[in-house]
Short mmCIF file of C-alpha atoms in Angstrom, two decimals:
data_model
loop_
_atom_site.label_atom_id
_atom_site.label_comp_id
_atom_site.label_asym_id
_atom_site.label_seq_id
_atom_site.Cartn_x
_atom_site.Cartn_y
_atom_site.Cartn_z
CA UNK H 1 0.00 0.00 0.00
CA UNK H 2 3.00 1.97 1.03
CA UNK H 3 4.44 1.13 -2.46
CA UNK H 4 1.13 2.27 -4.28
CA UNK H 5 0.99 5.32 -2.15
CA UNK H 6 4.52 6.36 -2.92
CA UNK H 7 4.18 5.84 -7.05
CA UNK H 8 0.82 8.15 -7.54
CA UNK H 9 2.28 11.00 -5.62
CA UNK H 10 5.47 10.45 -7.86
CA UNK H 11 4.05 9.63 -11.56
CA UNK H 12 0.85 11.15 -12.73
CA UNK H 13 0.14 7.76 -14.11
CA UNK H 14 -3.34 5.93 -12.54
CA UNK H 15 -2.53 3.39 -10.02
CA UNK H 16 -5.14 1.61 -8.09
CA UNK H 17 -4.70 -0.65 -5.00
CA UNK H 18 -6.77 -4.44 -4.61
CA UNK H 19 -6.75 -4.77 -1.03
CA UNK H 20 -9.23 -7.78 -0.99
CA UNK H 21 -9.50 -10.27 -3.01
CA UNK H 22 -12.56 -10.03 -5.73
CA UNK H 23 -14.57 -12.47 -7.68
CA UNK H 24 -13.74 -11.76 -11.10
CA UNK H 25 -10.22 -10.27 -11.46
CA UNK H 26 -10.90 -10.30 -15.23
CA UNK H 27 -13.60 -8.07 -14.80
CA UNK H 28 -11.38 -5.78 -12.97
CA UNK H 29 -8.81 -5.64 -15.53
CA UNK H 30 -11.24 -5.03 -18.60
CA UNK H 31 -12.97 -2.39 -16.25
CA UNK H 32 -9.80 -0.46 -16.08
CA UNK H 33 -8.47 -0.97 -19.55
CA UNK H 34 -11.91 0.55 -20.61
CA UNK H 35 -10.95 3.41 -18.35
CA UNK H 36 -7.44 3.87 -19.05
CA UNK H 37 -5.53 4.09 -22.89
CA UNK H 38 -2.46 4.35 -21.93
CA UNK H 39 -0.51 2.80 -18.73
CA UNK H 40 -1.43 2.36 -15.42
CA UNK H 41 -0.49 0.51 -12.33
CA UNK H 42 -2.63 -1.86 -10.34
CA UNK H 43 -1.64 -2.86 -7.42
CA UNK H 44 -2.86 -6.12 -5.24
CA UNK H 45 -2.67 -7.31 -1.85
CA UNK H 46 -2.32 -11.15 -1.98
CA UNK H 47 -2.80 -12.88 -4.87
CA UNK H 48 -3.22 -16.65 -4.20
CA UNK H 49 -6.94 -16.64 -4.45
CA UNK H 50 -6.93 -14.84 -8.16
CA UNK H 51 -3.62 -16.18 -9.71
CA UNK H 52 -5.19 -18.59 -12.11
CA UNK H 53 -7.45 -16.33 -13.21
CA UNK H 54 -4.80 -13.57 -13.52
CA UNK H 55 -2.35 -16.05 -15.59
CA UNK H 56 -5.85 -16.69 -18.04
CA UNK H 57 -6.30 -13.14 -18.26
CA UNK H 58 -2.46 -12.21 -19.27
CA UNK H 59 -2.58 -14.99 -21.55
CA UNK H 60 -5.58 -14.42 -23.44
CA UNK H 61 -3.82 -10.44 -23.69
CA UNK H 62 -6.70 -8.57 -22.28
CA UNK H 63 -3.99 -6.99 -20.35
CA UNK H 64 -2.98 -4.31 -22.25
CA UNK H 65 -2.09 -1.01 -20.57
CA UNK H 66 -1.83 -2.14 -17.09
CA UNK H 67 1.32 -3.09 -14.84
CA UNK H 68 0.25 -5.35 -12.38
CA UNK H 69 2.38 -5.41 -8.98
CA UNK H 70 0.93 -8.09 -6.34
CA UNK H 71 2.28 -9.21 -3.18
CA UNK H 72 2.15 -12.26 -1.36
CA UNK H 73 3.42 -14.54 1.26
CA UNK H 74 6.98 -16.41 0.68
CA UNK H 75 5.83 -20.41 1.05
CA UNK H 76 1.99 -19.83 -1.00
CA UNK H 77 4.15 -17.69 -3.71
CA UNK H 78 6.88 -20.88 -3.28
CA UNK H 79 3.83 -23.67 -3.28
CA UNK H 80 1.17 -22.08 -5.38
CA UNK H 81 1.47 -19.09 -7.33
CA UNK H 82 5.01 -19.27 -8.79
CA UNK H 83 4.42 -22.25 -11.29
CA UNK H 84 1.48 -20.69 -12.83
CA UNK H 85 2.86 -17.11 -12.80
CA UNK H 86 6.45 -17.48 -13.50
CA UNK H 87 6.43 -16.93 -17.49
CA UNK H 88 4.18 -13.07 -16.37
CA UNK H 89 6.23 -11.75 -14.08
CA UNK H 90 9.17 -9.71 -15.23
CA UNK H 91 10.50 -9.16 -11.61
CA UNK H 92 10.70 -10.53 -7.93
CA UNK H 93 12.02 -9.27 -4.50
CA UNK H 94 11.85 -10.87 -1.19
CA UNK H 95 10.51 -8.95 1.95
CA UNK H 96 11.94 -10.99 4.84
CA UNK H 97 12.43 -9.61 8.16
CA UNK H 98 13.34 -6.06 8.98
CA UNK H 99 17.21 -5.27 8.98
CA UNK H 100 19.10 -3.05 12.05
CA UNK H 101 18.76 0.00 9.32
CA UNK H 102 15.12 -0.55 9.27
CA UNK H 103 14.66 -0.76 13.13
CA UNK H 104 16.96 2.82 12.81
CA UNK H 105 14.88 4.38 10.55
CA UNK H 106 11.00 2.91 12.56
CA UNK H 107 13.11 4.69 16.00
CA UNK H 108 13.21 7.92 13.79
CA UNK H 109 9.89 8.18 12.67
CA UNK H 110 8.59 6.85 16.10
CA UNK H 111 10.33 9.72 17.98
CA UNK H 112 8.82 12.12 15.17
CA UNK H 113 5.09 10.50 15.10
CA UNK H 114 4.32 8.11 18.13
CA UNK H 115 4.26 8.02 21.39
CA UNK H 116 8.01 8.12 22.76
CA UNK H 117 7.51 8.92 26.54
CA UNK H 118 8.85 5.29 27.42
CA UNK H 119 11.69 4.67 24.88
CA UNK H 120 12.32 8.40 26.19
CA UNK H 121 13.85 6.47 29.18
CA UNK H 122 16.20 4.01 27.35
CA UNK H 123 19.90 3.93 25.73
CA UNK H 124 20.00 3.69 22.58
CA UNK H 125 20.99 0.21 22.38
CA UNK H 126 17.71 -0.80 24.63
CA UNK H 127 15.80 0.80 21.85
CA UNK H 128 17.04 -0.73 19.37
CA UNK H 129 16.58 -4.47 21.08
CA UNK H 130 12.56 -3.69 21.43
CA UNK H 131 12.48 -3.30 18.13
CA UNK H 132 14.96 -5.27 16.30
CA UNK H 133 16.10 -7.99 18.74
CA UNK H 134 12.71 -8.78 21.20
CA UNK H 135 10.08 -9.30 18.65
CA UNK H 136 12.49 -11.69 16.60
CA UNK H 137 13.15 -9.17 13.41
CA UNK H 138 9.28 -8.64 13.02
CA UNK H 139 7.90 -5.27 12.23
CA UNK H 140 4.32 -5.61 14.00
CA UNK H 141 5.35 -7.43 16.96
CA UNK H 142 8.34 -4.96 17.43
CA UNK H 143 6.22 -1.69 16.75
CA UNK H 144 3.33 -3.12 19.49
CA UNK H 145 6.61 -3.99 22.04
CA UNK H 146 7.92 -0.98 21.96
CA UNK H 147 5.04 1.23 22.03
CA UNK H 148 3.12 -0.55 24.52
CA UNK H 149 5.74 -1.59 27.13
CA UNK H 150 3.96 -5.31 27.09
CA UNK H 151 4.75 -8.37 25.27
CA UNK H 152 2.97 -9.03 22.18
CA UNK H 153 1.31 -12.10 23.52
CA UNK H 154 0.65 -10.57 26.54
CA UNK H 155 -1.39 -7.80 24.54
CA UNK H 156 -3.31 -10.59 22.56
CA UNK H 157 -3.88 -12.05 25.98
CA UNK H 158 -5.03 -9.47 27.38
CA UNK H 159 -7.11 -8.47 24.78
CA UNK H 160 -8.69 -11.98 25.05
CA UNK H 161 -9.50 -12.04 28.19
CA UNK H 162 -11.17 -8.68 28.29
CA UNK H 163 -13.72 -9.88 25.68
CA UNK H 164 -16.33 -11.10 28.60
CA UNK H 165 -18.35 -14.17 28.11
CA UNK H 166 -17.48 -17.35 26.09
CA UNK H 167 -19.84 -16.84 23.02
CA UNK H 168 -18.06 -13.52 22.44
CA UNK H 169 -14.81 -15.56 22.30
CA UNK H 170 -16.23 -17.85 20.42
CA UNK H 171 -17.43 -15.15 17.77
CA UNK H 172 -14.00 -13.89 17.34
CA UNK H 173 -12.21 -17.59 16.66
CA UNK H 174 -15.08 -18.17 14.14
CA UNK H 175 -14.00 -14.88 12.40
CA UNK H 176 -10.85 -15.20 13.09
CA UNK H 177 -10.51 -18.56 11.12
CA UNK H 178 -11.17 -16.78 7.62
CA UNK H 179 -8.83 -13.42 8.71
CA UNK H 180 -5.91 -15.56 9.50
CA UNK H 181 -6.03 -16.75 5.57
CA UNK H 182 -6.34 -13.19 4.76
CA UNK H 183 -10.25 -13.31 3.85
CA UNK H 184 -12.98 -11.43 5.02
CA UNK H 185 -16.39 -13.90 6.17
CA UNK H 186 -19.73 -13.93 5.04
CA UNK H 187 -22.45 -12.71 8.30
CA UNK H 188 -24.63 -15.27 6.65
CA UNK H 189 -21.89 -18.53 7.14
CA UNK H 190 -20.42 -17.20 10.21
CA UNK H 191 -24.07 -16.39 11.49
CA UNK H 192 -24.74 -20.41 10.72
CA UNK H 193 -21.67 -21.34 12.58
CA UNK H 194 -22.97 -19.19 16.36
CA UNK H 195 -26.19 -21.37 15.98
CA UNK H 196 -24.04 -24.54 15.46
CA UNK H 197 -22.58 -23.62 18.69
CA UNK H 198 -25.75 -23.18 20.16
CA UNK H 199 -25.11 -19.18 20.98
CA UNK H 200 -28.70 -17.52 21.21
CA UNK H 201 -27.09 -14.00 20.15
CA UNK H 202 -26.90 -12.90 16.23
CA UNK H 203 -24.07 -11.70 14.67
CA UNK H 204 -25.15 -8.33 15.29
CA UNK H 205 -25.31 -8.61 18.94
CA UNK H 206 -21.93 -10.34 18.84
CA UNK H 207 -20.26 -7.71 17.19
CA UNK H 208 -21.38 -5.10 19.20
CA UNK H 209 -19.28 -6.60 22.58
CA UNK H 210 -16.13 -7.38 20.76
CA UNK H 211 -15.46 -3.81 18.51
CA UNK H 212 -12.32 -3.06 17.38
CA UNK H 213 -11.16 -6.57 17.56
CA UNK H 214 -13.82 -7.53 14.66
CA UNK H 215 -14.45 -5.58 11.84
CA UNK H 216 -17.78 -4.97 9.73
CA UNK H 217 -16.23 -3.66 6.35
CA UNK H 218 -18.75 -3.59 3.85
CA UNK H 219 -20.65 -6.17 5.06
CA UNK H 220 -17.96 -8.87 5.79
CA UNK H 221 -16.32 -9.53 8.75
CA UNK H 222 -12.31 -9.42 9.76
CA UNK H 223 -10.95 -10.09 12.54
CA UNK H 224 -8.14 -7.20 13.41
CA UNK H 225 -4.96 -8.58 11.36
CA UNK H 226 -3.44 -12.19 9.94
CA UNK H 227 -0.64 -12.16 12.66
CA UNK H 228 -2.94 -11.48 15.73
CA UNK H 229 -5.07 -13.77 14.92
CA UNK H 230 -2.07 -16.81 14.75
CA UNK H 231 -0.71 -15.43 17.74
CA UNK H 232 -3.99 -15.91 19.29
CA UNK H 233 -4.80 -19.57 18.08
CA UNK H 234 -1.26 -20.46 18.42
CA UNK H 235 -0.42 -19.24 22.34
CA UNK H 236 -3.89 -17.96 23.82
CA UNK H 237 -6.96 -19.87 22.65
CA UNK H 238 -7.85 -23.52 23.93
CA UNK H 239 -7.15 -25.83 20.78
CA UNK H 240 -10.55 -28.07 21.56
CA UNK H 241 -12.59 -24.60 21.76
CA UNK H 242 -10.60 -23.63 18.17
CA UNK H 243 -11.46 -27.54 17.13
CA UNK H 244 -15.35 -26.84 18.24
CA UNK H 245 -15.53 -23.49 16.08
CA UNK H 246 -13.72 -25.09 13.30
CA UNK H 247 -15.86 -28.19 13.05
CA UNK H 248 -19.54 -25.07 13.62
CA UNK H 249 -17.71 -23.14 10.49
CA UNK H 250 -17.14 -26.40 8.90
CA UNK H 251 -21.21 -27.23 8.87
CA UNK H 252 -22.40 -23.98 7.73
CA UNK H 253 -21.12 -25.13 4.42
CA UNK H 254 -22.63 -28.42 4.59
CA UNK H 255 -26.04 -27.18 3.07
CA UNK H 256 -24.39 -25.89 0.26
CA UNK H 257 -24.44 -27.99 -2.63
CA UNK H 258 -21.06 -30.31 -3.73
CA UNK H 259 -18.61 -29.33 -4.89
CA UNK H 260 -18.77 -26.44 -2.10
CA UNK H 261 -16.04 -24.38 -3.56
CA UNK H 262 -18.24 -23.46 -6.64
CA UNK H 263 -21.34 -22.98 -4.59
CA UNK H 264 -20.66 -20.25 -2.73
CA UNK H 265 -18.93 -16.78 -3.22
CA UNK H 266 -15.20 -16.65 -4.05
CA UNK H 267 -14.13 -15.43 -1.04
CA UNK H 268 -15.91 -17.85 1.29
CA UNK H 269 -15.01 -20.73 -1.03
CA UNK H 270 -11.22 -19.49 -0.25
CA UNK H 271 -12.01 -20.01 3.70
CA UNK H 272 -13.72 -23.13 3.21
CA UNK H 273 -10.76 -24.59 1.35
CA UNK H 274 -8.38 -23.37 3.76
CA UNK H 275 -9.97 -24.17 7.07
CA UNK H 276 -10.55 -28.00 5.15
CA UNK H 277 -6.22 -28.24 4.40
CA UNK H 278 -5.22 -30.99 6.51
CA UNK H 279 -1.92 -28.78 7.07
CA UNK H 280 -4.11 -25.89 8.33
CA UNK H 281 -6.06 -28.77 10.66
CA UNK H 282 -3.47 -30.15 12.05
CA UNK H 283 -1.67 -27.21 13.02
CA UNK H 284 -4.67 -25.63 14.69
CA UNK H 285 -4.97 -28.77 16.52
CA UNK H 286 -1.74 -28.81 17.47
CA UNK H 287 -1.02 -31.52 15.61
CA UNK H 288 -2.98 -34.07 18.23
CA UNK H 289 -4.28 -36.76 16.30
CA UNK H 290 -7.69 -37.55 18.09
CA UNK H 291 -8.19 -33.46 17.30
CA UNK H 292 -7.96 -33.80 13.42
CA UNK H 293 -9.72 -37.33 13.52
CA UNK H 294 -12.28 -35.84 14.99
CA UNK H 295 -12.67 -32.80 12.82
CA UNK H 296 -12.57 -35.04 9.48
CA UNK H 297 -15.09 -37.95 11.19
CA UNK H 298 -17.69 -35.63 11.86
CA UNK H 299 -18.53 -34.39 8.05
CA UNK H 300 -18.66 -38.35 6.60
CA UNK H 301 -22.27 -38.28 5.77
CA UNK H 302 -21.66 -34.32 5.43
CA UNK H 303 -19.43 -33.56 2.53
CA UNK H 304 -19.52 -37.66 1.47
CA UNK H 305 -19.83 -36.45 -1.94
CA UNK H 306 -17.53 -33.43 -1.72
CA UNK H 307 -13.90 -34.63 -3.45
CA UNK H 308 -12.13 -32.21 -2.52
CA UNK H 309 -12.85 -32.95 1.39
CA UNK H 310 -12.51 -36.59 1.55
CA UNK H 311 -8.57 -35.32 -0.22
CA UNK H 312 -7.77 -33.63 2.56
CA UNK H 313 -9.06 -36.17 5.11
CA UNK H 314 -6.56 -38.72 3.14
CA UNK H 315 -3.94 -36.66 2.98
CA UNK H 316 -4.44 -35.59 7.18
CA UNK H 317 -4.15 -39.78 7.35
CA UNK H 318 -1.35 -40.22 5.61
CA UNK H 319 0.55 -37.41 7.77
CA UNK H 320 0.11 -39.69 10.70
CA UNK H 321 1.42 -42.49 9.16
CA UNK H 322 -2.03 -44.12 8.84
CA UNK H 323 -1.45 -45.19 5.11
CA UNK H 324 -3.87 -48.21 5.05
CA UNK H 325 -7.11 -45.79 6.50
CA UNK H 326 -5.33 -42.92 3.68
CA UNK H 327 -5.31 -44.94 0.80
CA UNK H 328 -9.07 -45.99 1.56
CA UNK H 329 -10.32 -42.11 2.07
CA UNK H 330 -8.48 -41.51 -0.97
CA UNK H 331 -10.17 -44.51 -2.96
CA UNK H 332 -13.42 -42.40 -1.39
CA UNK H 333 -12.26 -39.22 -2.97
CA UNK H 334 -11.79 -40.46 -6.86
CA UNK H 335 -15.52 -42.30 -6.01
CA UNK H 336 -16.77 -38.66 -5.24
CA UNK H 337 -15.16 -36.00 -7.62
CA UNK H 338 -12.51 -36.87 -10.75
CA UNK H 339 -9.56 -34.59 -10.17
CA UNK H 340 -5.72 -33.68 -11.18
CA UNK H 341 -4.99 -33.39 -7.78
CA UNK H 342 -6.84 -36.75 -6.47
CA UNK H 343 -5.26 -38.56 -8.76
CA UNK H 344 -2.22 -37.66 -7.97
CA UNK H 345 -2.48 -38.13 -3.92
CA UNK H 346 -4.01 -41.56 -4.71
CA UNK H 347 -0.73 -42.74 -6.92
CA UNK H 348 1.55 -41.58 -3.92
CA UNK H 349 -0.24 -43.36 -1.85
CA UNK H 350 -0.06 -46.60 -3.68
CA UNK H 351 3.67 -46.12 -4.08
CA UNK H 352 3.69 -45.58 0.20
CA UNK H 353 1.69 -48.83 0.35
CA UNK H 354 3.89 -50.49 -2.07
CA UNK H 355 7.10 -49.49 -0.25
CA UNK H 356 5.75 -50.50 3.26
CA UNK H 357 4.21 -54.62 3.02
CA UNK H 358 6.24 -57.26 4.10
CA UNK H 359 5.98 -59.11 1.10
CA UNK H 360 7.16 -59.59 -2.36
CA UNK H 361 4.42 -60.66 -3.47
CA UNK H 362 2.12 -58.10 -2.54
CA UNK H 363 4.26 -54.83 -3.71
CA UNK H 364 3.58 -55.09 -7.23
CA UNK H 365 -0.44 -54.56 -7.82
CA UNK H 366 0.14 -51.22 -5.43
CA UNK H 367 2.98 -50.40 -7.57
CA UNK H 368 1.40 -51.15 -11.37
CA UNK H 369 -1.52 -49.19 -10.69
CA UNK H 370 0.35 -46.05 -9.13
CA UNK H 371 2.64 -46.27 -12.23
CA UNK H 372 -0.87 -46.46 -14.21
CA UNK H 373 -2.21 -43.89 -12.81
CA UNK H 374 1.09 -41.25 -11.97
CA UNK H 375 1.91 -41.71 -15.97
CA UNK H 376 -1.35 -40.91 -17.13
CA UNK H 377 -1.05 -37.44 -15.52
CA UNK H 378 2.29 -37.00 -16.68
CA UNK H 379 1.51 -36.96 -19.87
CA UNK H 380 -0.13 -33.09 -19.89
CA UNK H 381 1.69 -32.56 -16.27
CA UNK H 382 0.11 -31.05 -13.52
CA UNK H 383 0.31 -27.48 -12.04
CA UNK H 384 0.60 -27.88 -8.38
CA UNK H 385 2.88 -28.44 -5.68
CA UNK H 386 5.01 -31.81 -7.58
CA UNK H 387 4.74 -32.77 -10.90
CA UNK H 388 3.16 -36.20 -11.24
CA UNK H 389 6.49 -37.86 -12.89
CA UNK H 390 8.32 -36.35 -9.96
CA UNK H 391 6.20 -38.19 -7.44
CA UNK H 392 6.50 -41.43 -9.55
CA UNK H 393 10.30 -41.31 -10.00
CA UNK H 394 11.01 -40.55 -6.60
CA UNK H 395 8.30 -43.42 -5.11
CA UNK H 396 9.00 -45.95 -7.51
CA UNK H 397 12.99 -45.65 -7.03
CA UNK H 398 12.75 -46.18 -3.10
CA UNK H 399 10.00 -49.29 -4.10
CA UNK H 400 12.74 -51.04 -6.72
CA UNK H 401 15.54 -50.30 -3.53
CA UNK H 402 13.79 -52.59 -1.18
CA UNK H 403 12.45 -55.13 -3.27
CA UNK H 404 14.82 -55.39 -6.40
CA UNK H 405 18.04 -54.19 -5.04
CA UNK H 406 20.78 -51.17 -5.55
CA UNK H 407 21.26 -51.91 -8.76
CA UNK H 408 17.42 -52.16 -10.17
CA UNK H 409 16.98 -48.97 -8.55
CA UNK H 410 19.66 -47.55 -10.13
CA UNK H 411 18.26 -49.01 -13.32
CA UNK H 412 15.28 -47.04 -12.31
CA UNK H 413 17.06 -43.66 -11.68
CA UNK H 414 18.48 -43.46 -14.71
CA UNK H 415 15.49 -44.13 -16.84
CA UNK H 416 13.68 -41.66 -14.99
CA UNK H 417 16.70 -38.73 -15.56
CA UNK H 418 16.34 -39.27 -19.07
CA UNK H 419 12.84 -38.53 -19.00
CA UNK H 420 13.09 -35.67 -16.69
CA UNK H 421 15.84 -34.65 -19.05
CA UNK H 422 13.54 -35.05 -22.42
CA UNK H 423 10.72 -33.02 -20.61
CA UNK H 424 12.41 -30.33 -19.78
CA UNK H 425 14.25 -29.84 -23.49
CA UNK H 426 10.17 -30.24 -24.70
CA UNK H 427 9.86 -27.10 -22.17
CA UNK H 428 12.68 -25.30 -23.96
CA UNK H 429 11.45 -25.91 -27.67
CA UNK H 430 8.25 -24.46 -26.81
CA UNK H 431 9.74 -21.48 -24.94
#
């Protein structure tokens, strides 16, 4: 925003600023190409939720005037975004943590700007460890530390247990659960989710004891910003009352029709598929197995014909090492919904079931169909977090080390380089 800010008071040329993510980005971009014959900048906050349709929109050139700058965070840019974005974007730079010439230059305008009567009191060097050293190199935590006098946890704490009764805390992990991802919720879903709890209040009533910490913006709801809110599930909030909330938000989608994602609004499908990652679970739930079982058990008859669930309830199985129970949730999801992505988790899990029986005998019908499958998808690739061949080389190698020997998997290896080699010439050509 800073960045956006900076460039229109420097350049009379338009620039606009995306803080939320929208619907149709297309629509956006032919809006202000309409508006605008010559260049202009557009800048956008976050892009994960838009970057296919972005990519389709560059491609298909009904970008034509506009510079597009967007930010987002390192491991979704790293995961996500870069593979489909990679051949648009002309340049990259990494925002990591803030360097001892930053926490300078925050001291300076602090002095000018904020309120200084404590660090008034300190050596320099003091200053400079509340905001550079104590909150670990980050600039929110170290702005809130040294401003405040308290802890950053302490703050969230505080703030937390100042909110009153346990409905109202309630309210504010139910928000909280789409603001951490960086979306704004519907009143309508999260509304749903307080009467899954069994809270008699509306979301009205709610909001009116916990202002300030959640946000009405144009008729969505926020809680105050991404890193309070992980601070607050992560070190404040009980992880069964976060499971409880999780598993209300969870069944005010289940009325929606399946697939869920394409049922609702774009924004609220973003939540739902990021409150449903089994990563996301299991780190809310501290990674305590009965915590995520329980979370995944309870929408069987729910979302039983929702693919895109019963993935993420194999793939949450397979991180506990519970590959038998995976490969059948899995078998579940290609039953429910056809999909790149299925397919894919299914053939890895065939290859982990291949690698781990006892016998000889049993290895191969695990193995032939993953190769089935994993090749199939190869042939067009897949845009996602491995390539299918990737998955296959790497699964069927450790499978042909066990059961064939060093030298069959070497075999292996080297039949898979050359085809990793002939792919990515094929890349080159087409370049």
């Amino acid at each position: 925003m800073t960045a956006a800010l900076n460039l229109s008071q420097a350049d009379n040329t338009p620039v606009y600023f995306l803080r939320e993510a929208v619907s149709d980005i297309e629509n956006v971009i032919q809006t202000l190409e309409e508006l605008n014959s010559e260049k202009y900048f557009l800048f956008i906050d976050k892009i994960d939720s838009m970057h296919s349709s972005l990519a389709e929109c560059i491609n298909d050139r009904k970008l034509r005037n506009g510079c597009i700058i967007f930010s987002e965070r390192i491991n979704i840019w790293t995961r996500r975004v870069r593979d489909i974005l990679r051949d648009q974007v002309s340049g990259s730079f990494t925002v990591k943590r803030i360097t001892r010439n930053d926490a300078t230059l925050i001291l300076e305008k602090i002095h000018r700007f904020g309120p200084w009567t404590r660090l008034e009191k300190m050596s320099a060097a003091e200053r400079m460890n509340e905001i550079y050293r104590r909150s670990d190199r980050q600039l929110l935590i170290g702005l809130l530390e040294a401003t405040t006098g308290m802890g950053f946890v302490q703050i969230i704490k505080n703030d937390y247990a100042n909110i009153g009764e346990d409905e109202y805390r309630k309210f504010l992990v139910l928000v909280g659960l789409g603001s951490i991802h960086r979306c704004t919720s519907s009143p309508n879903i999260v509304g749903r989710a307080v009467g899954n709890l069994g809270i008699a209040d509306n979301v009205n009533s709610l909001m009116s004891q916990v202002e300030g910490i959640v946000v009405n913006s144009r008729g969505r709801l926020s809680a105050r910003h991404p890193v309070y809110v992980r601070e607050l599930f992560e070190k404040v909030v009980d992880p069964d009352l976060v499971k409880d909330c999780l598993i209300a938000l969870l069944l005010s989608y289940a009325d929606y029709e399946s697939p869920v994602v394409k049922k609702v609004g774009k924004e609220d499908g973003s939540i739902f598929k990021s409150i449903i990652n089994h990563r996301f679970v299991r780190e809310m739930m501290q990674g305590d197995v009965a915590r995520v079982k329980k979370v995944y058990e309870t929408f069987e008859t729910k979302f039983h014909v929702d693919g895109l669930y019963w993935l993420q309830y194999g793939l949450a199985l397979r991180g506990f090492g519970y590959h038998r129970q995976a490969l059948d949730i899995l078998r579940t999801a290609r039953q429910a919904f056809i999909s790149p992505q299925i397919e894919h988790a299914y053939g890895q899990q065939l290859l982990i079931i291949a690698e781990h029986v006892a016998s000889k005998d049993d290895y191969l019908q695990y193995l032939n169909e993953a190769i089935s499958i994993l090749e199939e998808l190869s042939v067009d690739g897949w845009e996602g977090d491995t390539y299918p061949i990737v998955s296959l080389a790497e699964g069927h190698i450790r499978v042909a080390m066990k059961f064939l020997g060093v030298e069959e998997a070497r075999s292996k290896a080297r039949s898979y380089c050359n085809t990793l080699l002939a792919a990515k010439k094929k890349i080159r050509m087409n370049d």
